Amino acid sequence: MFKLLDTVVLKRDVPEAGLRLGDLGAIVEVHDPDHFEVEFVAASGRTQALVTLRADDIRHVNDQDLIAVRSLQHAVG
């Protein structure tokens, strides 16, 4: 279902990494069919978080998604 370099959307908050539901990431490693290393970056390109997630934690981007920007100033993690 998911493959290396897919752009994905987070389906839940990950407060320890400063991530929120809806954040956009990229799969940078496929550990097995259900576990993926996903990189989330700030708008500047700096890595915000690199986390291992399950397939249930992410979804593919679709045509109904709108990209937005939020401040990391109040992010937990």
N, CA, C and O atoms as a CHARMM CRD file, in Angstrom:
* protein
*
  308
    1    1 MET  N      0.81500  -1.20000   0.00000 PROA 1      0.00000
    2    1 MET  CA     0.00000   0.00000   0.00000 PROA 1      0.00000
    3    1 MET  C      0.86000   1.26700   0.00000 PROA 1      0.00000
    4    1 MET  O      0.66900   2.15000  -0.83600 PROA 1      0.00000
    5    2 PHE  N      1.80400   1.35200   0.93600 PROA 2      0.00000
    6    2 PHE  CA     2.71900   2.49800   0.98600 PROA 2      0.00000
    7    2 PHE  C      4.08500   2.05900   0.47200 PROA 2      0.00000
    8    2 PHE  O      4.47800   0.90000   0.60500 PROA 2      0.00000
    9    3 LYS  N      4.80900   3.03400  -0.12900 PROA 3      0.00000
   10    3 LYS  CA     6.14400   2.71100  -0.61900 PROA 3      0.00000
   11    3 LYS  C      7.10200   3.86300  -0.32200 PROA 3      0.00000
   12    3 LYS  O      6.68300   4.95800   0.05300 PROA 3      0.00000
   13    4 LEU  N      8.36600   3.60000  -0.49300 PROA 4      0.00000
   14    4 LEU  CA     9.41400   4.58100  -0.24300 PROA 4      0.00000
   15    4 LEU  C      9.13100   5.87900  -0.99600 PROA 4      0.00000
   16    4 LEU  O      8.78500   5.85800  -2.17700 PROA 4      0.00000
   17    5 LEU  N      9.28100   6.99300  -0.31000 PROA 5      0.00000
   18    5 LEU  CA     9.12200   8.36300  -0.80600 PROA 5      0.00000
   19    5 LEU  C      7.67400   8.79800  -1.02300 PROA 5      0.00000
   20    5 LEU  O      7.43900   9.88800  -1.54400 PROA 5      0.00000
   21    6 ASP  N      6.70000   7.97400  -0.63600 PROA 6      0.00000
   22    6 ASP  CA     5.30300   8.43000  -0.67900 PROA 6      0.00000
   23    6 ASP  C      5.11700   9.60400   0.27400 PROA 6      0.00000
   24    6 ASP  O      5.67700   9.62200   1.36900 PROA 6      0.00000
   25    7 THR  N      4.33300  10.57200  -0.14900 PROA 7      0.00000
   26    7 THR  CA     3.91000  11.65800   0.72900 PROA 7      0.00000
   27    7 THR  C      2.66200  11.17600   1.44600 PROA 7      0.00000
   28    7 THR  O      1.72100  10.68300   0.82500 PROA 7      0.00000
   29    8 VAL  N      2.66900  11.32800   2.78200 PROA 8      0.00000
   30    8 VAL  CA     1.57000  10.80600   3.59100 PROA 8      0.00000
   31    8 VAL  C      1.06600  11.85800   4.56800 PROA 8      0.00000
   32    8 VAL  O      1.74300  12.84500   4.85700 PROA 8      0.00000
   33    9 VAL  N     -0.13900  11.62000   5.06700 PROA 9      0.00000
   34    9 VAL  CA    -0.78500  12.50400   6.03600 PROA 9      0.00000
   35    9 VAL  C     -0.91400  11.74800   7.35400 PROA 9      0.00000
   36    9 VAL  O     -1.34200  10.59400   7.38200 PROA 9      0.00000
   37   10 LEU  N     -0.54600  12.40200   8.42600 PROA 10     0.00000
   38   10 LEU  CA    -0.64100  11.81900   9.75400 PROA 10     0.00000
   39   10 LEU  C     -2.09900  11.75200  10.19700 PROA 10     0.00000
   40   10 LEU  O     -2.82200  12.74300  10.09300 PROA 10     0.00000
   41   11 LYS  N     -2.53700  10.59900  10.68900 PROA 11     0.00000
   42   11 LYS  CA    -3.93000  10.39400  11.09500 PROA 11     0.00000
   43   11 LYS  C     -4.15900  10.56900  12.59600 PROA 11     0.00000
   44   11 LYS  O     -5.27900  10.38400  13.07300 PROA 11     0.00000
   45   12 ARG  N     -3.11100  10.92500  13.34600 PROA 12     0.00000
   46   12 ARG  CA    -3.25000  11.12800  14.79500 PROA 12     0.00000
   47   12 ARG  C     -2.16300  12.07800  15.27300 PROA 12     0.00000
   48   12 ARG  O     -1.14600  12.25300  14.60200 PROA 12     0.00000
   49   13 ASP  N     -2.37200  12.68200  16.41700 PROA 13     0.00000
   50   13 ASP  CA    -1.34500  13.51300  17.03300 PROA 13     0.00000
   51   13 ASP  C     -0.21300  12.62800  17.54100 PROA 13     0.00000
   52   13 ASP  O     -0.43600  11.50900  18.00200 PROA 13     0.00000
   53   14 VAL  N      1.01400  13.15700  17.44400 PROA 14     0.00000
   54   14 VAL  CA     2.19000  12.52500  18.04900 PROA 14     0.00000
   55   14 VAL  C      2.87000  13.62300  18.86100 PROA 14     0.00000
   56   14 VAL  O      3.88400  14.17200  18.42900 PROA 14     0.00000
   57   15 PRO  N      2.32400  13.94900  20.03300 PROA 15     0.00000
   58   15 PRO  CA     2.78700  15.11600  20.79400 PROA 15     0.00000
   59   15 PRO  C      4.25900  15.06900  21.18700 PROA 15     0.00000
   60   15 PRO  O      4.90700  16.11300  21.26300 PROA 15     0.00000
   61   16 GLU  N      4.79700  13.87900  21.43600 PROA 16     0.00000
   62   16 GLU  CA     6.20900  13.78100  21.83200 PROA 16     0.00000
   63   16 GLU  C      7.14400  14.20200  20.70600 PROA 16     0.00000
   64   16 GLU  O      8.31200  14.49700  20.96100 PROA 16     0.00000
   65   17 ALA  N      6.66000  14.23500  19.46900 PROA 17     0.00000
   66   17 ALA  CA     7.45300  14.68200  18.31500 PROA 17     0.00000
   67   17 ALA  C      6.99500  16.04300  17.80800 PROA 17     0.00000
   68   17 ALA  O      7.51300  16.53700  16.80700 PROA 17     0.00000
   69   18 GLY  N      6.01900  16.65800  18.49500 PROA 18     0.00000
   70   18 GLY  CA     5.51300  17.95900  18.05300 PROA 18     0.00000
   71   18 GLY  C      4.64600  17.86900  16.81200 PROA 18     0.00000
   72   18 GLY  O      4.51400  18.85000  16.07900 PROA 18     0.00000
   73   19 LEU  N      4.05200  16.71000  16.56200 PROA 19     0.00000
   74   19 LEU  CA     3.25000  16.49900  15.35200 PROA 19     0.00000
   75   19 LEU  C      1.76800  16.46000  15.68100 PROA 19     0.00000
   76   19 LEU  O      1.35900  16.03900  16.76300 PROA 19     0.00000
   77   20 ARG  N      0.97400  16.91200  14.71200 PROA 20     0.00000
   78   20 ARG  CA    -0.47600  16.91400  14.86800 PROA 20     0.00000
   79   20 ARG  C     -1.13600  16.19600  13.70400 PROA 20     0.00000
   80   20 ARG  O     -0.59200  16.10800  12.60300 PROA 20     0.00000
   81   21 LEU  N     -2.32500  15.68600  13.98600 PROA 21     0.00000
   82   21 LEU  CA    -3.15600  15.08400  12.94900 PROA 21     0.00000
   83   21 LEU  C     -3.18500  16.01500  11.74200 PROA 21     0.00000
   84   21 LEU  O     -3.38900  17.21900  11.89800 PROA 21     0.00000
   85   22 GLY  N     -2.98600  15.48000  10.55300 PROA 22     0.00000
   86   22 GLY  CA    -3.01200  16.28000   9.33300 PROA 22     0.00000
   87   22 GLY  C     -1.65000  16.74000   8.85000 PROA 22     0.00000
   88   22 GLY  O     -1.53500  17.23000   7.72600 PROA 22     0.00000
   89   23 ASP  N     -0.59600  16.59300   9.67900 PROA 23     0.00000
   90   23 ASP  CA     0.74300  16.99100   9.23000 PROA 23     0.00000
   91   23 ASP  C      1.18100  16.10400   8.06400 PROA 23     0.00000
   92   23 ASP  O      0.83400  14.92500   7.98500 PROA 23     0.00000
   93   24 LEU  N      1.94900  16.70500   7.17200 PROA 24     0.00000
   94   24 LEU  CA     2.40500  16.05400   5.94800 PROA 24     0.00000
   95   24 LEU  C      3.82800  15.53900   6.13400 PROA 24     0.00000
   96   24 LEU  O      4.69200  16.25700   6.63700 PROA 24     0.00000
   97   25 GLY  N      4.07000  14.29300   5.72900 PROA 25     0.00000
   98   25 GLY  CA     5.39200  13.71400   5.85000 PROA 25     0.00000
   99   25 GLY  C      5.74500  12.89700   4.62200 PROA 25     0.00000
  100   25 GLY  O      4.94300  12.75600   3.69900 PROA 25     0.00000
  101   26 ALA  N      6.95500  12.36100   4.62400 PROA 26     0.00000
  102   26 ALA  CA     7.41600  11.51800   3.52100 PROA 26     0.00000
  103   26 ALA  C      8.00900  10.23500   4.08900 PROA 26     0.00000
  104   26 ALA  O      8.77000  10.26900   5.05600 PROA 26     0.00000
  105   27 ILE  N      7.66100   9.12300   3.49300 PROA 27     0.00000
  106   27 ILE  CA     8.22200   7.84300   3.91100 PROA 27     0.00000
  107   27 ILE  C      9.66700   7.77100   3.42500 PROA 27     0.00000
  108   27 ILE  O      9.93700   7.85400   2.22700 PROA 27     0.00000
  109   28 VAL  N     10.59000   7.61400   4.37700 PROA 28     0.00000
  110   28 VAL  CA    12.00500   7.56400   4.02800 PROA 28     0.00000
  111   28 VAL  C     12.61800   6.17400   4.25900 PROA 28     0.00000
  112   28 VAL  O     13.76400   5.92100   3.88700 PROA 28     0.00000
  113   29 GLU  N     11.84600   5.28900   4.87200 PROA 29     0.00000
  114   29 GLU  CA    12.29600   3.90900   5.07100 PROA 29     0.00000
  115   29 GLU  C     11.07500   3.01600   5.26500 PROA 29     0.00000
  116   29 GLU  O     10.13800   3.36400   5.98300 PROA 29     0.00000
  117   30 VAL  N     11.10600   1.86800   4.61300 PROA 30     0.00000
  118   30 VAL  CA    10.05500   0.86900   4.79500 PROA 30     0.00000
  119   30 VAL  C     10.66900  -0.26800   5.60000 PROA 30     0.00000
  120   30 VAL  O     11.54100  -0.98300   5.10600 PROA 30     0.00000
  121   31 HSD  N     10.21100  -0.43500   6.84900 PROA 31     0.00000
  122   31 HSD  CA    10.75900  -1.49100   7.71200 PROA 31     0.00000
  123   31 HSD  C     10.11700  -2.83700   7.39800 PROA 31     0.00000
  124   31 HSD  O     10.79600  -3.86400   7.35000 PROA 31     0.00000
  125   32 ASP  N      8.81600  -2.82200   7.18700 PROA 32     0.00000
  126   32 ASP  CA     8.05400  -4.00400   6.78700 PROA 32     0.00000
  127   32 ASP  C      6.71300  -3.47900   6.27000 PROA 32     0.00000
  128   32 ASP  O      6.50000  -2.26700   6.28800 PROA 32     0.00000
  129   33 PRO  N      5.81300  -4.33100   5.81400 PROA 33     0.00000
  130   33 PRO  CA     4.56900  -3.82300   5.21600 PROA 33     0.00000
  131   33 PRO  C      3.69800  -2.97500   6.14600 PROA 33     0.00000
  132   33 PRO  O      2.77500  -2.31000   5.67500 PROA 33     0.00000
  133   34 ASP  N      3.97200  -2.98400   7.45700 PROA 34     0.00000
  134   34 ASP  CA     3.14000  -2.22800   8.39400 PROA 34     0.00000
  135   34 ASP  C      3.89700  -1.15900   9.18000 PROA 34     0.00000
  136   34 ASP  O      3.28000  -0.45000   9.97500 PROA 34     0.00000
  137   35 HSD  N      5.20200  -1.01600   8.99100 PROA 35     0.00000
  138   35 HSD  CA     6.00500  -0.05100   9.75200 PROA 35     0.00000
  139   35 HSD  C      6.87800   0.77800   8.82300 PROA 35     0.00000
  140   35 HSD  O      7.57400   0.25200   7.95400 PROA 35     0.00000
  141   36 PHE  N      6.81800   2.10400   9.03300 PROA 36     0.00000
  142   36 PHE  CA     7.49200   3.03600   8.12600 PROA 36     0.00000
  143   36 PHE  C      8.18900   4.12700   8.92900 PROA 36     0.00000
  144   36 PHE  O      7.67600   4.59200   9.94700 PROA 36     0.00000
  145   37 GLU  N      9.35600   4.52300   8.45700 PROA 37     0.00000
  146   37 GLU  CA    10.03200   5.69200   9.00700 PROA 37     0.00000
  147   37 GLU  C      9.54700   6.87900   8.18500 PROA 37     0.00000
  148   37 GLU  O      9.69200   6.89900   6.96200 PROA 37     0.00000
  149   38 VAL  N      8.96900   7.87100   8.86600 PROA 38     0.00000
  150   38 VAL  CA     8.38700   9.01400   8.17500 PROA 38     0.00000
  151   38 VAL  C      9.07400  10.28700   8.65900 PROA 38     0.00000
  152   38 VAL  O      9.21100  10.51500   9.86100 PROA 38     0.00000
  153   39 GLU  N      9.50000  11.10500   7.71100 PROA 39     0.00000
  154   39 GLU  CA    10.14200  12.38600   8.02100 PROA 39     0.00000
  155   39 GLU  C      9.13400  13.50800   7.84500 PROA 39     0.00000
  156   39 GLU  O      8.43100  13.58600   6.83800 PROA 39     0.00000
  157   40 PHE  N      9.08200  14.37400   8.84600 PROA 40     0.00000
  158   40 PHE  CA     8.24600  15.57400   8.80500 PROA 40     0.00000
  159   40 PHE  C      9.17300  16.76600   8.86100 PROA 40     0.00000
  160   40 PHE  O     10.06200  16.82100   9.71100 PROA 40     0.00000
  161   41 VAL  N      8.97900  17.72700   7.96400 PROA 41     0.00000
  162   41 VAL  CA     9.88500  18.87600   7.87800 PROA 41     0.00000
  163   41 VAL  C      9.14200  20.18700   8.09200 PROA 41     0.00000
  164   41 VAL  O      7.95300  20.30800   7.79500 PROA 41     0.00000
  165   42 ALA  N      9.88200  21.17200   8.61900 PROA 42     0.00000
  166   42 ALA  CA     9.36900  22.53600   8.72600 PROA 42     0.00000
  167   42 ALA  C      9.34600  23.13900   7.32000 PROA 42     0.00000
  168   42 ALA  O      9.97300  22.60400   6.40500 PROA 42     0.00000
  169   43 ALA  N      8.64000  24.22600   7.15100 PROA 43     0.00000
  170   43 ALA  CA     8.54600  24.86900   5.83600 PROA 43     0.00000
  171   43 ALA  C      9.92600  25.26300   5.30100 PROA 43     0.00000
  172   43 ALA  O     10.11300  25.35900   4.08900 PROA 43     0.00000
  173   44 SER  N     10.88900  25.49200   6.19400 PROA 44     0.00000
  174   44 SER  CA    12.24800  25.85900   5.77700 PROA 44     0.00000
  175   44 SER  C     13.03700  24.66900   5.23300 PROA 44     0.00000
  176   44 SER  O     14.09300  24.84500   4.62600 PROA 44     0.00000
  177   45 GLY  N     12.52100  23.45000   5.45400 PROA 45     0.00000
  178   45 GLY  CA    13.21400  22.25500   5.01500 PROA 45     0.00000
  179   45 GLY  C     13.93500  21.52100   6.13300 PROA 45     0.00000
  180   45 GLY  O     14.44900  20.42200   5.92500 PROA 45     0.00000
  181   46 ARG  N     13.97600  22.12100   7.32300 PROA 46     0.00000
  182   46 ARG  CA    14.61400  21.49900   8.48200 PROA 46     0.00000
  183   46 ARG  C     13.74900  20.33800   8.96900 PROA 46     0.00000
  184   46 ARG  O     12.52600  20.46200   9.04200 PROA 46     0.00000
  185   47 THR  N     14.37000  19.23000   9.29800 PROA 47     0.00000
  186   47 THR  CA    13.63000  18.08500   9.82100 PROA 47     0.00000
  187   47 THR  C     13.04800  18.42800  11.18400 PROA 47     0.00000
  188   47 THR  O     13.77700  18.81700  12.09600 PROA 47     0.00000
  189   48 GLN  N     11.74900  18.28700  11.32000 PROA 48     0.00000
  190   48 GLN  CA    11.06200  18.49300  12.60000 PROA 48     0.00000
  191   48 GLN  C     11.04000  17.18200  13.38400 PROA 48     0.00000
  192   48 GLN  O     11.28800  17.16400  14.58900 PROA 48     0.00000
  193   49 ALA  N     10.73900  16.08900  12.68500 PROA 49     0.00000
  194   49 ALA  CA    10.65400  14.80100  13.36600 PROA 49     0.00000
  195   49 ALA  C     10.90300  13.67400  12.36600 PROA 49     0.00000
  196   49 ALA  O     10.57200  13.77200  11.18400 PROA 49     0.00000
  197   50 LEU  N     11.48700  12.62200  12.87700 PROA 50     0.00000
  198   50 LEU  CA    11.68300  11.39300  12.12200 PROA 50     0.00000
  199   50 LEU  C     11.15300  10.29100  13.02900 PROA 50     0.00000
  200   50 LEU  O     11.76900   9.96400  14.04400 PROA 50     0.00000
  201   51 VAL  N     10.01700   9.72500  12.66500 PROA 51     0.00000
  202   51 VAL  CA     9.33000   8.78600  13.55300 PROA 51     0.00000
  203   51 VAL  C      8.95100   7.50600  12.81400 PROA 51     0.00000
  204   51 VAL  O      8.69800   7.51400  11.61000 PROA 51     0.00000
  205   52 THR  N      8.91900   6.41200  13.56400 PROA 52     0.00000
  206   52 THR  CA     8.43700   5.14400  13.02500 PROA 52     0.00000
  207   52 THR  C      6.94300   5.06700  13.28300 PROA 52     0.00000
  208   52 THR  O      6.49200   5.20700  14.42000 PROA 52     0.00000
  209   53 LEU  N      6.18100   4.84500  12.22900 PROA 53     0.00000
  210   53 LEU  CA     4.72600   4.80000  12.32600 PROA 53     0.00000
  211   53 LEU  C      4.19900   3.52800  11.70000 PROA 53     0.00000
  212   53 LEU  O      4.84100   2.91100  10.85000 PROA 53     0.00000
  213   54 ARG  N      3.00800   3.15100  12.14400 PROA 54     0.00000
  214   54 ARG  CA     2.31700   2.00400  11.56200 PROA 54     0.00000
  215   54 ARG  C      1.45900   2.48100  10.39100 PROA 54     0.00000
  216   54 ARG  O      1.15600   3.66900  10.28100 PROA 54     0.00000
  217   55 ALA  N      1.08000   1.57300   9.54100 PROA 55     0.00000
  218   55 ALA  CA     0.22400   1.91200   8.39700 PROA 55     0.00000
  219   55 ALA  C     -1.08500   2.55200   8.86100 PROA 55     0.00000
  220   55 ALA  O     -1.63600   3.40100   8.16000 PROA 55     0.00000
  221   56 ASP  N     -1.58800   2.15700  10.02800 PROA 56     0.00000
  222   56 ASP  CA    -2.82900   2.73300  10.56400 PROA 56     0.00000
  223   56 ASP  C     -2.67600   4.19300  10.98400 PROA 56     0.00000
  224   56 ASP  O     -3.67700   4.88700  11.15900 PROA 56     0.00000
  225   57 ASP  N     -1.43900   4.67100  11.14900 PROA 57     0.00000
  226   57 ASP  CA    -1.17800   6.04300  11.59700 PROA 57     0.00000
  227   57 ASP  C     -1.12600   7.04700  10.45800 PROA 57     0.00000
  228   57 ASP  O     -1.14200   8.25400  10.69600 PROA 57     0.00000
  229   58 ILE  N     -1.06300   6.56100   9.21500 PROA 58     0.00000
  230   58 ILE  CA    -0.88800   7.45200   8.06700 PROA 58     0.00000
  231   58 ILE  C     -1.87500   7.09700   6.96300 PROA 58     0.00000
  232   58 ILE  O     -2.46200   6.01500   6.94300 PROA 58     0.00000
  233   59 ARG  N     -2.03500   8.04400   6.05000 PROA 59     0.00000
  234   59 ARG  CA    -2.85500   7.80300   4.86000 PROA 59     0.00000
  235   59 ARG  C     -2.21700   8.52400   3.69100 PROA 59     0.00000
  236   59 ARG  O     -1.39300   9.42200   3.86500 PROA 59     0.00000
  237   60 HSD  N     -2.60800   8.11900   2.50400 PROA 60     0.00000
  238   60 HSD  CA    -2.12600   8.80100   1.30500 PROA 60     0.00000
  239   60 HSD  C     -2.76100  10.18100   1.18000 PROA 60     0.00000
  240   60 HSD  O     -3.86600  10.40600   1.67400 PROA 60     0.00000
  241   61 VAL  N     -2.07900  11.08700   0.53400 PROA 61     0.00000
  242   61 VAL  CA    -2.60800  12.40900   0.20300 PROA 61     0.00000
  243   61 VAL  C     -3.66900  12.22700  -0.88200 PROA 61     0.00000
  244   61 VAL  O     -3.51700  11.39200  -1.77400 PROA 61     0.00000
  245   62 ASN  N     -4.74700  13.01600  -0.80100 PROA 62     0.00000
  246   62 ASN  CA    -5.74900  12.93000  -1.86400 PROA 62     0.00000
  247   62 ASN  C     -6.09900  14.31700  -2.38200 PROA 62     0.00000
  248   62 ASN  O     -5.65100  15.32000  -1.82700 PROA 62     0.00000
  249   63 ASP  N     -6.88600  14.37800  -3.42800 PROA 63     0.00000
  250   63 ASP  CA    -7.21900  15.64300  -4.09000 PROA 63     0.00000
  251   63 ASP  C     -8.05400  16.58100  -3.23000 PROA 63     0.00000
  252   63 ASP  O     -8.18100  17.76100  -3.55600 PROA 63     0.00000
  253   64 GLN  N     -8.62100  16.08600  -2.14700 PROA 64     0.00000
  254   64 GLN  CA    -9.41900  16.92300  -1.26000 PROA 64     0.00000
  255   64 GLN  C     -8.58700  17.57000  -0.15100 PROA 64     0.00000
  256   64 GLN  O     -9.12200  18.33100   0.65500 PROA 64     0.00000
  257   65 ASP  N     -7.28500  17.27600  -0.10300 PROA 65     0.00000
  258   65 ASP  CA    -6.40200  17.82400   0.92900 PROA 65     0.00000
  259   65 ASP  C     -5.89800  19.20800   0.52900 PROA 65     0.00000
  260   65 ASP  O     -5.59100  19.46900  -0.63400 PROA 65     0.00000
  261   66 LEU  N     -5.82400  20.07400   1.51600 PROA 66     0.00000
  262   66 LEU  CA    -5.29500  21.42300   1.33500 PROA 66     0.00000
  263   66 LEU  C     -4.07500  21.56000   2.23500 PROA 66     0.00000
  264   66 LEU  O     -4.15300  21.25100   3.42400 PROA 66     0.00000
  265   67 ILE  N     -2.96600  22.01100   1.69900 PROA 67     0.00000
  266   67 ILE  CA    -1.75100  22.19800   2.49000 PROA 67     0.00000
  267   67 ILE  C     -1.85100  23.52300   3.22800 PROA 67     0.00000
  268   67 ILE  O     -2.22400  24.54300   2.64700 PROA 67     0.00000
  269   68 ALA  N     -1.51200  23.50100   4.51800 PROA 68     0.00000
  270   68 ALA  CA    -1.55900  24.70000   5.35400 PROA 68     0.00000
  271   68 ALA  C     -0.24900  24.79700   6.13600 PROA 68     0.00000
  272   68 ALA  O      0.52600  23.84200   6.18100 PROA 68     0.00000
  273   69 VAL  N     -0.01200  25.94300   6.74200 PROA 69     0.00000
  274   69 VAL  CA     1.17900  26.16000   7.54800 PROA 69     0.00000
  275   69 VAL  C      0.72600  26.49000   8.96400 PROA 69     0.00000
  276   69 VAL  O     -0.21600  27.25900   9.15900 PROA 69     0.00000
  277   70 ARG  N      1.40400  25.90400   9.95500 PROA 70     0.00000
  278   70 ARG  CA     1.14500  26.22500  11.35500 PROA 70     0.00000
  279   70 ARG  C      2.47700  26.45600  12.04400 PROA 70     0.00000
  280   70 ARG  O      3.50400  25.94000  11.60400 PROA 70     0.00000
  281   71 SER  N      2.46500  27.21800  13.10500 PROA 71     0.00000
  282   71 SER  CA     3.68700  27.52100  13.84100 PROA 71     0.00000
  283   71 SER  C      4.08100  26.35700  14.72300 PROA 71     0.00000
  284   71 SER  O      3.23200  25.72200  15.34700 PROA 71     0.00000
  285   72 LEU  N      5.36900  26.08000  14.77200 PROA 72     0.00000
  286   72 LEU  CA     5.89400  25.06300  15.67400 PROA 72     0.00000
  287   72 LEU  C      6.16700  25.63300  17.05500 PROA 72     0.00000
  288   72 LEU  O      6.55800  24.89700  17.96100 PROA 72     0.00000
  289   73 GLN  N      5.97100  26.91800  17.22700 PROA 73     0.00000
  290   73 GLN  CA     6.28100  27.60600  18.48200 PROA 73     0.00000
  291   73 GLN  C      5.58400  26.94900  19.66700 PROA 73     0.00000
  292   73 GLN  O      6.14500  26.89200  20.76200 PROA 73     0.00000
  293   74 HSD  N      4.37700  26.45700  19.46100 PROA 74     0.00000
  294   74 HSD  CA     3.62000  25.87600  20.55300 PROA 74     0.00000
  295   74 HSD  C      3.59200  24.35500  20.48900 PROA 74     0.00000
  296   74 HSD  O      2.84100  23.71600  21.22700 PROA 74     0.00000
  297   75 ALA  N      4.39900  23.77500  19.62000 PROA 75     0.00000
  298   75 ALA  CA     4.44000  22.31300  19.47700 PROA 75     0.00000
  299   75 ALA  C      5.08100  21.70300  20.71100 PROA 75     0.00000
  300   75 ALA  O      6.01700  22.26300  21.28100 PROA 75     0.00000
  301   76 VAL  N      4.57100  20.56000  21.11400 PROA 76     0.00000
  302   76 VAL  CA     5.13500  19.82400  22.24800 PROA 76     0.00000
  303   76 VAL  C      6.14700  18.84700  21.71300 PROA 76     0.00000
  304   76 VAL  O      5.92100  18.24200  20.66500 PROA 76     0.00000
  305   77 GLY  N      7.25200  18.67400  22.39700 PROA 77     0.00000
  306   77 GLY  CA     8.21000  17.66300  21.95800 PROA 77     0.00000
  307   77 GLY  C      9.60900  18.11200  21.95200 PROA 77     0.00000
  308   77 GLY  O     10.50200  17.34200  21.59900 PROA 77     0.00000
